[in-house]
Short mmCIF file of C-alpha atoms in Angstrom, two decimals:
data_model
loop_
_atom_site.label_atom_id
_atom_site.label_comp_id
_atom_site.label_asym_id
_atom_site.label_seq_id
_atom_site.Cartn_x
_atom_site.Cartn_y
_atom_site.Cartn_z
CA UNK A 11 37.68 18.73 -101.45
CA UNK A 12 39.69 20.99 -103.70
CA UNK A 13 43.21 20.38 -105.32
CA UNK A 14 45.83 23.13 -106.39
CA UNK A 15 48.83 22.30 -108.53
CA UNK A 16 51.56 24.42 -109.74
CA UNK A 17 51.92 26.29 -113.34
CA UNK A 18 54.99 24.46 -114.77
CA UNK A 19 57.04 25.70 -118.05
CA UNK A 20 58.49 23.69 -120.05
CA UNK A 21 60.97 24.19 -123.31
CA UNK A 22 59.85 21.31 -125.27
CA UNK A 23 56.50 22.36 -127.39
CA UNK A 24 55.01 18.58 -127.82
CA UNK A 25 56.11 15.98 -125.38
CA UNK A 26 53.70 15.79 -122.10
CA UNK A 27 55.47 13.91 -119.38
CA UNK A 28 53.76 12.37 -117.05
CA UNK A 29 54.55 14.14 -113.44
CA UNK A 30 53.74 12.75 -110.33
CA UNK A 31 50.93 15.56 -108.45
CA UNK A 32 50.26 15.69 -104.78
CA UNK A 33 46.84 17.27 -103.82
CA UNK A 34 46.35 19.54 -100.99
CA UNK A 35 43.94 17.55 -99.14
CA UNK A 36 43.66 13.57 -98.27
CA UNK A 37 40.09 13.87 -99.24
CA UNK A 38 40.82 15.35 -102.83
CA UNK A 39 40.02 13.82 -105.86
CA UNK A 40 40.59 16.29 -108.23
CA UNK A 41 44.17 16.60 -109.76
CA UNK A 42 44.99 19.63 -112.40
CA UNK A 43 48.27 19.99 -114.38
CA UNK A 44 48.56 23.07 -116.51
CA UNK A 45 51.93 22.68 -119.15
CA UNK A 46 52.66 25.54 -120.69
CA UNK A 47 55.07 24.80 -123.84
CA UNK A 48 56.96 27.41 -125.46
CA UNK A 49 60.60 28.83 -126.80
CA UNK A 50 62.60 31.32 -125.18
CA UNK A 51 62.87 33.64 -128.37
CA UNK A 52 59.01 33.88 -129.07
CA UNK A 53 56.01 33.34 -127.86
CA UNK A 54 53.64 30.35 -127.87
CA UNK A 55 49.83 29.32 -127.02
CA UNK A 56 49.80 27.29 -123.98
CA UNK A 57 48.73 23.58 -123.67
CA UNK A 58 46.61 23.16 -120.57
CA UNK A 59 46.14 19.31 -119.41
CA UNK A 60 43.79 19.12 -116.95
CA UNK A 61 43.33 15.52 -114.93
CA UNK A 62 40.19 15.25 -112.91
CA UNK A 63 38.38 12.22 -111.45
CA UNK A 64 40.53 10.02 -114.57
CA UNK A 65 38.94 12.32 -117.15
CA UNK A 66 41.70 13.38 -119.23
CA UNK A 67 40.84 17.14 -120.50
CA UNK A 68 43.02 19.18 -123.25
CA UNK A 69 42.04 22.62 -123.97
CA UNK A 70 44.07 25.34 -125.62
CA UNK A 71 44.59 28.92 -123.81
CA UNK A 72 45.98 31.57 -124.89
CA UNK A 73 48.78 32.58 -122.32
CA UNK A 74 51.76 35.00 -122.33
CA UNK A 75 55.07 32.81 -122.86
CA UNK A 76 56.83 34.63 -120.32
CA UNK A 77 54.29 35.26 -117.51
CA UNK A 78 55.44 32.71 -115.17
CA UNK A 79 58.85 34.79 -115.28
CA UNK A 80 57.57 38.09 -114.62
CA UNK A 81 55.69 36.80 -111.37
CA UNK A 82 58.92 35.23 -110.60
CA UNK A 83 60.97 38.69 -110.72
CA UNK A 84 58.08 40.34 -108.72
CA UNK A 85 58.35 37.82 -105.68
CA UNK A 86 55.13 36.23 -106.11
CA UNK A 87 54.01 32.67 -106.23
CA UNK A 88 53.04 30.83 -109.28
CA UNK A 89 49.13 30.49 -110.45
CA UNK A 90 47.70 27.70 -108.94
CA UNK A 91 44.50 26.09 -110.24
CA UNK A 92 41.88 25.10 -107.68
CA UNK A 93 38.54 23.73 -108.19
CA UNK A 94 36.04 21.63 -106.96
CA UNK A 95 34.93 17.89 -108.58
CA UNK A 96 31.65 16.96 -108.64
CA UNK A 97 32.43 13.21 -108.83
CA UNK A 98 34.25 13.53 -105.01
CA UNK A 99 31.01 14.41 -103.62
CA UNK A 100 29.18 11.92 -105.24
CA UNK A 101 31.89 9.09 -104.07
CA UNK A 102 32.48 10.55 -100.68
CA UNK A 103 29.43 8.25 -99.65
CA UNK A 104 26.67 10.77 -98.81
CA UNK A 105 22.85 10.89 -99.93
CA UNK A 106 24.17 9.23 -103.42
CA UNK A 107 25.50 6.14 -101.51
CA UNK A 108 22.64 5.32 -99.56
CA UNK A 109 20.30 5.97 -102.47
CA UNK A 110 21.89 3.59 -104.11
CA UNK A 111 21.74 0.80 -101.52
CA UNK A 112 18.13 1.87 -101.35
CA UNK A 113 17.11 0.98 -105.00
CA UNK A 114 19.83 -2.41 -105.10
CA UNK A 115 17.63 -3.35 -102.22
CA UNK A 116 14.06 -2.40 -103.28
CA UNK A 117 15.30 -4.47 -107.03
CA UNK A 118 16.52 -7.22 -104.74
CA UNK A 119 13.26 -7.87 -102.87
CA UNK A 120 10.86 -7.49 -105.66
CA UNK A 121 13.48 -9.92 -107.66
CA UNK A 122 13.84 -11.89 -105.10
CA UNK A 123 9.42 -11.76 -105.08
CA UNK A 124 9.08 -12.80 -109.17
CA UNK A 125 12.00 -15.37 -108.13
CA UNK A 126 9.45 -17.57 -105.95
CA UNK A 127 6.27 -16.86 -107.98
CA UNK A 128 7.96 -17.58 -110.90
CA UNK A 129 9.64 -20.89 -110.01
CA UNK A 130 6.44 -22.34 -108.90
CA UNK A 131 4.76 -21.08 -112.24
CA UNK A 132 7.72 -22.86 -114.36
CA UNK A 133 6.89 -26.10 -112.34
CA UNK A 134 3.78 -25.97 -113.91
CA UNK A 135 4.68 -28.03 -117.49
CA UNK A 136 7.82 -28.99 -115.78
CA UNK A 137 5.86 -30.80 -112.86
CA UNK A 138 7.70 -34.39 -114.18
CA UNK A 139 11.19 -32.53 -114.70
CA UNK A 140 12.53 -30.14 -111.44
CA UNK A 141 15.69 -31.88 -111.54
CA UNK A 142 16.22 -30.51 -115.56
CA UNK A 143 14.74 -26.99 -114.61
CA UNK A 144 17.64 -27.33 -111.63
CA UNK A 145 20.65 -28.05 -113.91
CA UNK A 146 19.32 -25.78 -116.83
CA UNK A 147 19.86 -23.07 -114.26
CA UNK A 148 23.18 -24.35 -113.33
CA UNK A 149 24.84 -25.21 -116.57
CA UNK A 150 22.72 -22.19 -118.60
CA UNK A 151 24.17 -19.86 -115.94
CA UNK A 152 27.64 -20.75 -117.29
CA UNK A 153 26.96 -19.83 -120.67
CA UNK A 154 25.22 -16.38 -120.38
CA UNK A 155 28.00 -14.98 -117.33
CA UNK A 156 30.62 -16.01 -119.52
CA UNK A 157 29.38 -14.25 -122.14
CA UNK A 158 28.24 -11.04 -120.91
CA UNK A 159 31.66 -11.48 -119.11
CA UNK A 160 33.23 -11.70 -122.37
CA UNK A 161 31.71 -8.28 -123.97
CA UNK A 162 32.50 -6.43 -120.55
CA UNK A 163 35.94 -7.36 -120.75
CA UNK A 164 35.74 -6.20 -124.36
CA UNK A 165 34.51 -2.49 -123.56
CA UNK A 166 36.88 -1.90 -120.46
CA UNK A 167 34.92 -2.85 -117.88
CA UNK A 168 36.67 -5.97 -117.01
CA UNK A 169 40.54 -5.65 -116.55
CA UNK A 170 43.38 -8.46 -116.67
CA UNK A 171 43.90 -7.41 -112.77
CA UNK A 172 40.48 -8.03 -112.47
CA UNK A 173 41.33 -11.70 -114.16
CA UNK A 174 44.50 -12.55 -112.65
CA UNK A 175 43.15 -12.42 -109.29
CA UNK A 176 43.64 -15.86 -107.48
CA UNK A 177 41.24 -18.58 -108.02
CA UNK A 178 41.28 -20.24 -105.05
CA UNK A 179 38.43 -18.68 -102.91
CA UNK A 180 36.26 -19.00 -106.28
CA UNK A 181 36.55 -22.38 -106.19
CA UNK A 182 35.46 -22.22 -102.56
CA UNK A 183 32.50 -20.53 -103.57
CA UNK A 184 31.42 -23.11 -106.42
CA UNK A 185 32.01 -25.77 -103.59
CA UNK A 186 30.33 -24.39 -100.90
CA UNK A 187 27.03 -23.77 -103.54
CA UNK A 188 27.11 -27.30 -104.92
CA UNK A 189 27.17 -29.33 -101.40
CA UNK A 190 24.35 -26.72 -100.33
CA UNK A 191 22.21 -27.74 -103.33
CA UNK A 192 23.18 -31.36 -102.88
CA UNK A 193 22.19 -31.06 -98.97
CA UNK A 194 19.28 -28.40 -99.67
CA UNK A 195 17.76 -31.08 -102.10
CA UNK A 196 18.30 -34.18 -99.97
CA UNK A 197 16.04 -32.32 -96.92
CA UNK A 198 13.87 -30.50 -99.36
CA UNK A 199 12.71 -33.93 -100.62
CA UNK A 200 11.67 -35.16 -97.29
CA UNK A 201 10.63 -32.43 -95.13
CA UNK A 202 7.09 -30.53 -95.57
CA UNK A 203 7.20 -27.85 -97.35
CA UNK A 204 6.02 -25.57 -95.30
CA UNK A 205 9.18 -26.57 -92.84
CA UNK A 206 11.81 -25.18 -95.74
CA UNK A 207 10.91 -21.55 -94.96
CA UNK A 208 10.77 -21.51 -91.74
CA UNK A 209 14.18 -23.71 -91.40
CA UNK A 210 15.90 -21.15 -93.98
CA UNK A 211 15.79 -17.88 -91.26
CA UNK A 212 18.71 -19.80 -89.76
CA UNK A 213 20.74 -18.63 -92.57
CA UNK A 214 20.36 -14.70 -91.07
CA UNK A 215 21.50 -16.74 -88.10
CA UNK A 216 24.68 -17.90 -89.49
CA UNK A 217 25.04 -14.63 -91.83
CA UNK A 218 25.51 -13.08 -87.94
CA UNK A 219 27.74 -15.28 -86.95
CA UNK A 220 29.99 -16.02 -89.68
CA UNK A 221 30.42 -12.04 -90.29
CA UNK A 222 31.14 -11.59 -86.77
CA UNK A 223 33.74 -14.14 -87.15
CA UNK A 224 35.64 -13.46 -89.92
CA UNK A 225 34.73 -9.93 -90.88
CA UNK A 226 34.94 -8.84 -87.70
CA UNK A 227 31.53 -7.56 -87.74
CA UNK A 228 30.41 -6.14 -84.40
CA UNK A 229 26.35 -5.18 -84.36
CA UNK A 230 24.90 -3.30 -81.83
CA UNK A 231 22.20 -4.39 -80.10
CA UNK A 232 19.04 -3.30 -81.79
CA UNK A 233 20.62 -4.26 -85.29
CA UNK A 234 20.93 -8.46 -83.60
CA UNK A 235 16.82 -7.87 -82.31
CA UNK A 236 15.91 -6.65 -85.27
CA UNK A 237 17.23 -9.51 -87.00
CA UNK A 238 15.68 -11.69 -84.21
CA UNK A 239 11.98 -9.99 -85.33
CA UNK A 240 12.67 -10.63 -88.65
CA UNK A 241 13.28 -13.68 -88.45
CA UNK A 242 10.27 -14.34 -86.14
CA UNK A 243 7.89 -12.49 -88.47
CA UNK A 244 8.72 -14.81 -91.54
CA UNK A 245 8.38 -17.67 -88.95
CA UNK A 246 4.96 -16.42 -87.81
CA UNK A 247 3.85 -15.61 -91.75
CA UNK A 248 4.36 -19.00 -92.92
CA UNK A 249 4.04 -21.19 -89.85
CA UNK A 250 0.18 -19.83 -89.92
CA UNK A 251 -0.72 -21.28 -92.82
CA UNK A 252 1.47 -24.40 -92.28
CA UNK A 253 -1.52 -27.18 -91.72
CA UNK A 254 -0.82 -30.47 -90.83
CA UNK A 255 2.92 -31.53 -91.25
CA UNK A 256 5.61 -31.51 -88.34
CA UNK A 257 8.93 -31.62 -88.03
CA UNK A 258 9.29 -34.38 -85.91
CA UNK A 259 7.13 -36.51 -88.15
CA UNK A 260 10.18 -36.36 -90.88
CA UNK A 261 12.79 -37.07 -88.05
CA UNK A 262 15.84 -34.50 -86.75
CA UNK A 263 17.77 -35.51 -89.00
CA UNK A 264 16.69 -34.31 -92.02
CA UNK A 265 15.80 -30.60 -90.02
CA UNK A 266 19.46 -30.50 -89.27
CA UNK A 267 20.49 -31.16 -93.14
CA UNK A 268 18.53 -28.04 -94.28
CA UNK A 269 20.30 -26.23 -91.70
CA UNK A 270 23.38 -26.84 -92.53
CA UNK A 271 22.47 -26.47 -96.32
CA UNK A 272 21.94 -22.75 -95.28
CA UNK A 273 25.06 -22.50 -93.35
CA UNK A 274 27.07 -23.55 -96.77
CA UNK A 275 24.85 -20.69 -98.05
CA UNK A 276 25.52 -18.28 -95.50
CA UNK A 277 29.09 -19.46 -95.74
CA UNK A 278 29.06 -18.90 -99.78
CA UNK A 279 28.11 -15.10 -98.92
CA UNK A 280 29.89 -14.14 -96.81
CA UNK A 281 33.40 -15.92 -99.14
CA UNK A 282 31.84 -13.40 -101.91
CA UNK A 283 31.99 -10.57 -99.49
CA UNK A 284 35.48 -11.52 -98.72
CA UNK A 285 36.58 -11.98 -101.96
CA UNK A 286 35.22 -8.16 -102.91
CA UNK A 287 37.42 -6.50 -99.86
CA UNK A 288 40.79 -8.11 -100.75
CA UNK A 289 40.25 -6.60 -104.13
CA UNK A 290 39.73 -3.57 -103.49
CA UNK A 291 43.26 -4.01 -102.00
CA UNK A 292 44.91 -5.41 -104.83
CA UNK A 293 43.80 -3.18 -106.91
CA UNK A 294 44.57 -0.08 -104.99
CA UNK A 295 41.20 0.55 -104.39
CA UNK A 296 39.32 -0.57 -107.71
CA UNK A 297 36.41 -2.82 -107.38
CA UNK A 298 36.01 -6.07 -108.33
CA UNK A 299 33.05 -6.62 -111.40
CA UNK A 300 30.29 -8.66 -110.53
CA UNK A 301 30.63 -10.92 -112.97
CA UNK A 302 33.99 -11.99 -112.95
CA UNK A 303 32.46 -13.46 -109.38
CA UNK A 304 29.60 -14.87 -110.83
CA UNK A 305 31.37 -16.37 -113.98
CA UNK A 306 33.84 -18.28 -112.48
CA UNK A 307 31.94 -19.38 -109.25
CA UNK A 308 29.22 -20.64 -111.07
CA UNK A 309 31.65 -22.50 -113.41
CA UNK A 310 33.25 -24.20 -110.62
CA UNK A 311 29.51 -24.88 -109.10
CA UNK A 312 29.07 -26.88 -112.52
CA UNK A 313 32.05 -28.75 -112.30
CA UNK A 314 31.38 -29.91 -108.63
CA UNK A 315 27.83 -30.73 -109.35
CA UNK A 316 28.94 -33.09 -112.26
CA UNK A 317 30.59 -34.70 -109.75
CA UNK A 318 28.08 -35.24 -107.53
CA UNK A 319 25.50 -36.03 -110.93
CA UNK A 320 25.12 -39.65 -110.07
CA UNK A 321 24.18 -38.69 -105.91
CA UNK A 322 21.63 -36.14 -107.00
CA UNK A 323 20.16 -37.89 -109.59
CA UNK A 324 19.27 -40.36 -107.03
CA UNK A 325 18.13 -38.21 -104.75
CA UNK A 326 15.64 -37.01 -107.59
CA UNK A 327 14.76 -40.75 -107.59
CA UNK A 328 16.18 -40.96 -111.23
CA UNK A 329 18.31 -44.01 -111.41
CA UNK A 330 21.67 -42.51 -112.76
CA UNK A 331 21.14 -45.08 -116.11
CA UNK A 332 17.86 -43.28 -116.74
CA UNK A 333 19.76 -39.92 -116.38
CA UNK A 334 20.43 -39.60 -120.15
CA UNK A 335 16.60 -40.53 -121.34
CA UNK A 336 15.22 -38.32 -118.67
CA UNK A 337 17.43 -35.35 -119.71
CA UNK A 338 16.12 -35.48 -123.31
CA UNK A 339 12.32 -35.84 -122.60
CA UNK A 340 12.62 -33.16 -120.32
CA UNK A 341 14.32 -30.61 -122.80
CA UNK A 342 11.56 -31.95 -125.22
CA UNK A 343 9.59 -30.47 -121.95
CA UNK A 344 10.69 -27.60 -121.75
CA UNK A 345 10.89 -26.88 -125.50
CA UNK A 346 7.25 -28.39 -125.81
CA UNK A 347 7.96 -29.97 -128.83
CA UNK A 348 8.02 -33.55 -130.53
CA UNK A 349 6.40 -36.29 -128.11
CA UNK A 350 5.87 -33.52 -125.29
CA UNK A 351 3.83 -31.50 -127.78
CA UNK A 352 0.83 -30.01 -126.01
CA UNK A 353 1.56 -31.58 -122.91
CA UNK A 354 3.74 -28.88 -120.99
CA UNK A 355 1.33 -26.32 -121.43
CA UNK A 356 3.46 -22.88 -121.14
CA UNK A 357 6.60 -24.07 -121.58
CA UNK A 358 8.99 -22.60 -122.59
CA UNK A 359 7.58 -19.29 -121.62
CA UNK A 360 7.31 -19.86 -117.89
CA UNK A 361 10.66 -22.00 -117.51
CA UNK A 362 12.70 -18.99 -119.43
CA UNK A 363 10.90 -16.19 -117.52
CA UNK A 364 11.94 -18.23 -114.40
CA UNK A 365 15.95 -18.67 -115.54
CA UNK A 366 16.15 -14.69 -116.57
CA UNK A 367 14.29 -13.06 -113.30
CA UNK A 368 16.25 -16.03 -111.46
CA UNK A 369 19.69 -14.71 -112.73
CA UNK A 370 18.62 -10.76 -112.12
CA UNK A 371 18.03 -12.10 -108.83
CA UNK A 372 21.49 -13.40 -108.30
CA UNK A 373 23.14 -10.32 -109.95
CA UNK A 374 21.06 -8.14 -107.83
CA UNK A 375 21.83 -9.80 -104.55
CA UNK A 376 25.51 -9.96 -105.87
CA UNK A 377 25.39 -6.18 -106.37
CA UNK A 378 24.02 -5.40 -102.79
CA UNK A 379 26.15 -7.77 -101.21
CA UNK A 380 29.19 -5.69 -103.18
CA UNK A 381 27.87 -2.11 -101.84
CA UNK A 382 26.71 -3.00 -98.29
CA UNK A 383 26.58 -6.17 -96.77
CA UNK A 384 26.06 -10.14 -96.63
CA UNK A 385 23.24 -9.41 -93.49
CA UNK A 386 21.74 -6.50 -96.02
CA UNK A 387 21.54 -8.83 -98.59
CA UNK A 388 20.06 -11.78 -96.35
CA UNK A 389 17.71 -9.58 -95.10
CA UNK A 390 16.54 -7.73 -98.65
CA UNK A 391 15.56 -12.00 -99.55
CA UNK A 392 14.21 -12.73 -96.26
CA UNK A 393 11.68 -9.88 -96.97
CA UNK A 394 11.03 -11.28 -99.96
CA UNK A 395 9.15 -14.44 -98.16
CA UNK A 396 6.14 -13.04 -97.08
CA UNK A 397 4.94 -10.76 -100.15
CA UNK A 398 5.53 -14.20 -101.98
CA UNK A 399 2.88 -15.96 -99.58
CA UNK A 400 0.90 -12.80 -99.93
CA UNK A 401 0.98 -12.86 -104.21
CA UNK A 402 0.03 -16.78 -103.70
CA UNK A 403 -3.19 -15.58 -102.75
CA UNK A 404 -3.69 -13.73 -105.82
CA UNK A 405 -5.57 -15.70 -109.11
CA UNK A 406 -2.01 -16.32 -111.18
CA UNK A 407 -2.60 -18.11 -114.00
CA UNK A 408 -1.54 -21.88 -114.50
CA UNK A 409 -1.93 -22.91 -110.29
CA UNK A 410 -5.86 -23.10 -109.95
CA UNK A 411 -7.54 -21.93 -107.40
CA UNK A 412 -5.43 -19.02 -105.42
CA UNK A 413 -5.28 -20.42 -101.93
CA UNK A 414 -6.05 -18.34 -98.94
CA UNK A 415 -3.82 -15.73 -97.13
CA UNK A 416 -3.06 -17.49 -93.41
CA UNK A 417 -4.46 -16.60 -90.53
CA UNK A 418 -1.04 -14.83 -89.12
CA UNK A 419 -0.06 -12.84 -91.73
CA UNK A 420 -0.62 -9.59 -90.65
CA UNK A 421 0.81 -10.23 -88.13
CA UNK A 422 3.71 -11.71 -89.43
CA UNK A 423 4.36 -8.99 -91.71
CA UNK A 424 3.75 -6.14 -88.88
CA UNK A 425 6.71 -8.11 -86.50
CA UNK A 426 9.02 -8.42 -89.73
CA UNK A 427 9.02 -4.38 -90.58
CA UNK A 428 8.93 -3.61 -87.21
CA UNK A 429 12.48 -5.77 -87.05
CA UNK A 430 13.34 -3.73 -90.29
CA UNK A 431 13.12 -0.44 -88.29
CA UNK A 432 14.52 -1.28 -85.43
CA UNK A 433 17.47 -2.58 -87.61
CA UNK A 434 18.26 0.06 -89.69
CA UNK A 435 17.59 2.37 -86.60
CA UNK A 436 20.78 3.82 -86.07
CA UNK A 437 22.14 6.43 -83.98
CA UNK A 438 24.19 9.47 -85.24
CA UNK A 439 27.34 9.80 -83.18
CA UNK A 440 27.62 5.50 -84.07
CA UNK A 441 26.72 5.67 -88.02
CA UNK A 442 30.13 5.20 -88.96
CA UNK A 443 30.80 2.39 -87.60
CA UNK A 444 29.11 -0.16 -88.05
CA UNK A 445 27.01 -2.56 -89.92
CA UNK A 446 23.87 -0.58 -90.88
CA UNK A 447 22.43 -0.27 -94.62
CA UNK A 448 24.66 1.74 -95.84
CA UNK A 449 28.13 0.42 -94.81
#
């Protein structure tokens, strides 16, 4: 963990050249140069330029011009400077790393918790207008990434490497999002809905599959049961309190949409996840920021879904002529203003609270997809499903009565952390790797 360089002496008292430094260990990340400028006829204070961790630290000392001479005469080796960086221990991956994939996944699952509650709460005065709340994500999205994209870039943050990375795979990704809303909303307006959760733990299903596939993911075997319990527990949770409403009474077809909806999901993911490890190859190593991802993906996402406007309107059962009139009545919705006045009753409180815990959500899972994994990241939302059913029980303001917790729920939620444990259950000499929480 420590890196020596040599003392070097040069005649020219202020021009620093930049010289290439080899560390005595692979693992190092601590590089020192010490320059020590002075004349042959008299003597000078030294310059000491120290590099560490790409900190660039100048300090004066007080050194004897000719001292690297006398060693010289005397047969013995030039100072070296050793020393240990605090910042290699902290990126070698240790406690620090899986601390941090700890907290990213405790933020993702209680975001992923005030994502649900709060949608339903927004649909409150926007009962009449889903299909606005829908595209006010989608287009609103643009605006704020692009922004926040915009200042990053201006402190540093963001890089023209970062930029000039190719555009192809995030076009993918705003592809692969818009036919998954335009095939998640198609089912979703047919089936029950108690049918959608249970249908959507086929996405940890494809999140397997497709990782296995192309990220040449292999999972051991209590990592693919504890998915299986996972699964089963948010199956058990919700199907308990399901009531009447089957699948076949909606036909197969529509079942098999949703599906594949959350295989274009699952496929989005694990493109994202993709698109993070060829960066850190072209740029030697740097990381790609989170929001050049989400900036341009969900700008190509727009563009697609304008494109399919007219089908989804429909879908909606808005007649694409009515689009226009039905886009303005429900911003006066969501603004509660003019002829919509008193009739949206918490707008635009709810609806905004909805869009901003909504987008930490996405930046959240973004951020421990980046540091772990798309199956980590399915599985910090899939936990997410049943503390949702259990804060529907709760007396929130704006839905009534609070409905009752199903029969199965304990039971539910026992199976789903028991699948949790047995998942991130992982043995020592076999930590390395593979696909646990931390990797």
């Amino acid at each position: 963990m420590s890196a020596c360089c040599r003392r070097l002496t040069s005649p020219a008292a202020a021009v620093v050249h930049h010289i290439p430094l080899r560390t005595s260990s692979s693992s190092s990340s601590t590089n020192c140069l010490q320059v020590n400028h002075r004349k042959s006829w008299r003597r000078r204070d030294a310059v000491e330029v120290v590099l560490r961790s790409r900190r660039l630290l100048i300090e004066a000392a007080a050194a004897g011009g000719r001292e690297e001479d006398v060693l010289k005469k005397k047969g013995k080796p030039p100072p070296r400077c050793c020393s240990l960086d605090r910042d290699a221990v902290v990126a070698g991956g240790g406690v620090d790393r899986r601390t941090e994939v700890v907290i990213a996944t405790v933020a993702t699952v209680v975001l992923g918790v005030g994502n649900r509650v709060l949608y339903k709460l927004a649909l409150v005065p926007l009962k009449h207008y889903p299909f606005f709340l829908a595209q006010l994500a989608t287009f609103g999205y643009v605006i704020v990434y692009f922004s926040i994209l915009y200042l990053r870039y201006q402190a540093g943050k963001v890089t023209d490497e970062m930029l000039s990375l190719p555009k192809l795979p995030l076009i993918a990704i705003g592809l692969l999002e818009a036919l998954a809303a335009a095939s998640g909303m198609a089912s979703g307006a047919v089936l029950p809905g108690a049918a959608i959760p249970i249908l959507s733990q086929s996405f940890l299903v494809w999140q397997l599959g497709l990782s296995y596939i192309f990220l040449k993911r292999k999972y051991r075997f209590n990592q693919l049961f504890g998915c299986f319990l996972v699964a089963a527990g948010v199956v058990v949770t919700v199907a308990s309190g399901s009531g009447p409403g089957s699948l076949m009474t909606t036909g197969l077809f529509w079942s098999i949409l949703m599906i594949i909806s959350f295989f274009l999901q699952a496929a989005d993911t694990v493109m994202k996840e993709i698109i993070f490890l060829d960066a850190a190859k072209r740029l030697k190593g740097g990381s790609m920021d989170l929001f050049v991802v989400n900036s341009f993906g969900s700008a190509y996402q727009a563009v697609f879904i304008c494109l399919l406007l007219p089908f989804l309107s429909n879908l909606w059962g808005i007649p694409f002529s009515q689009l226009p009139s039905y886009l303005k009545d429900g911003a006066a919705c969501f603004l509660n203003t003019g002829a919509m006045l008193n009739r949206c009753n918490g707008a635009p409180l709810l609806p905004l609270l909805f869009v901003i815990v909504n987008m930490g959500f996405n930046i959240s899972l973004l951020h421990l997809l980046k540091i772990s994994s798309a199956v980590v990241s399915c599985l910090a939302s899939t936990v997410s499903v049943p503390i949702s059913v259990y804060f529907f029980t709760l007396p929130l303001p704006y839905l009534g009565v609070a409905s009752s917790l199903p029969p199965g729920f304990v039971t539910g939620a026992i199976v789903l952390v028991a699948g949790l444990v047995i998942y991130l259950w992982t043995p020592a000499s076999n930590s390395s790797s593979s696909p646990s929480l931390v990797n």
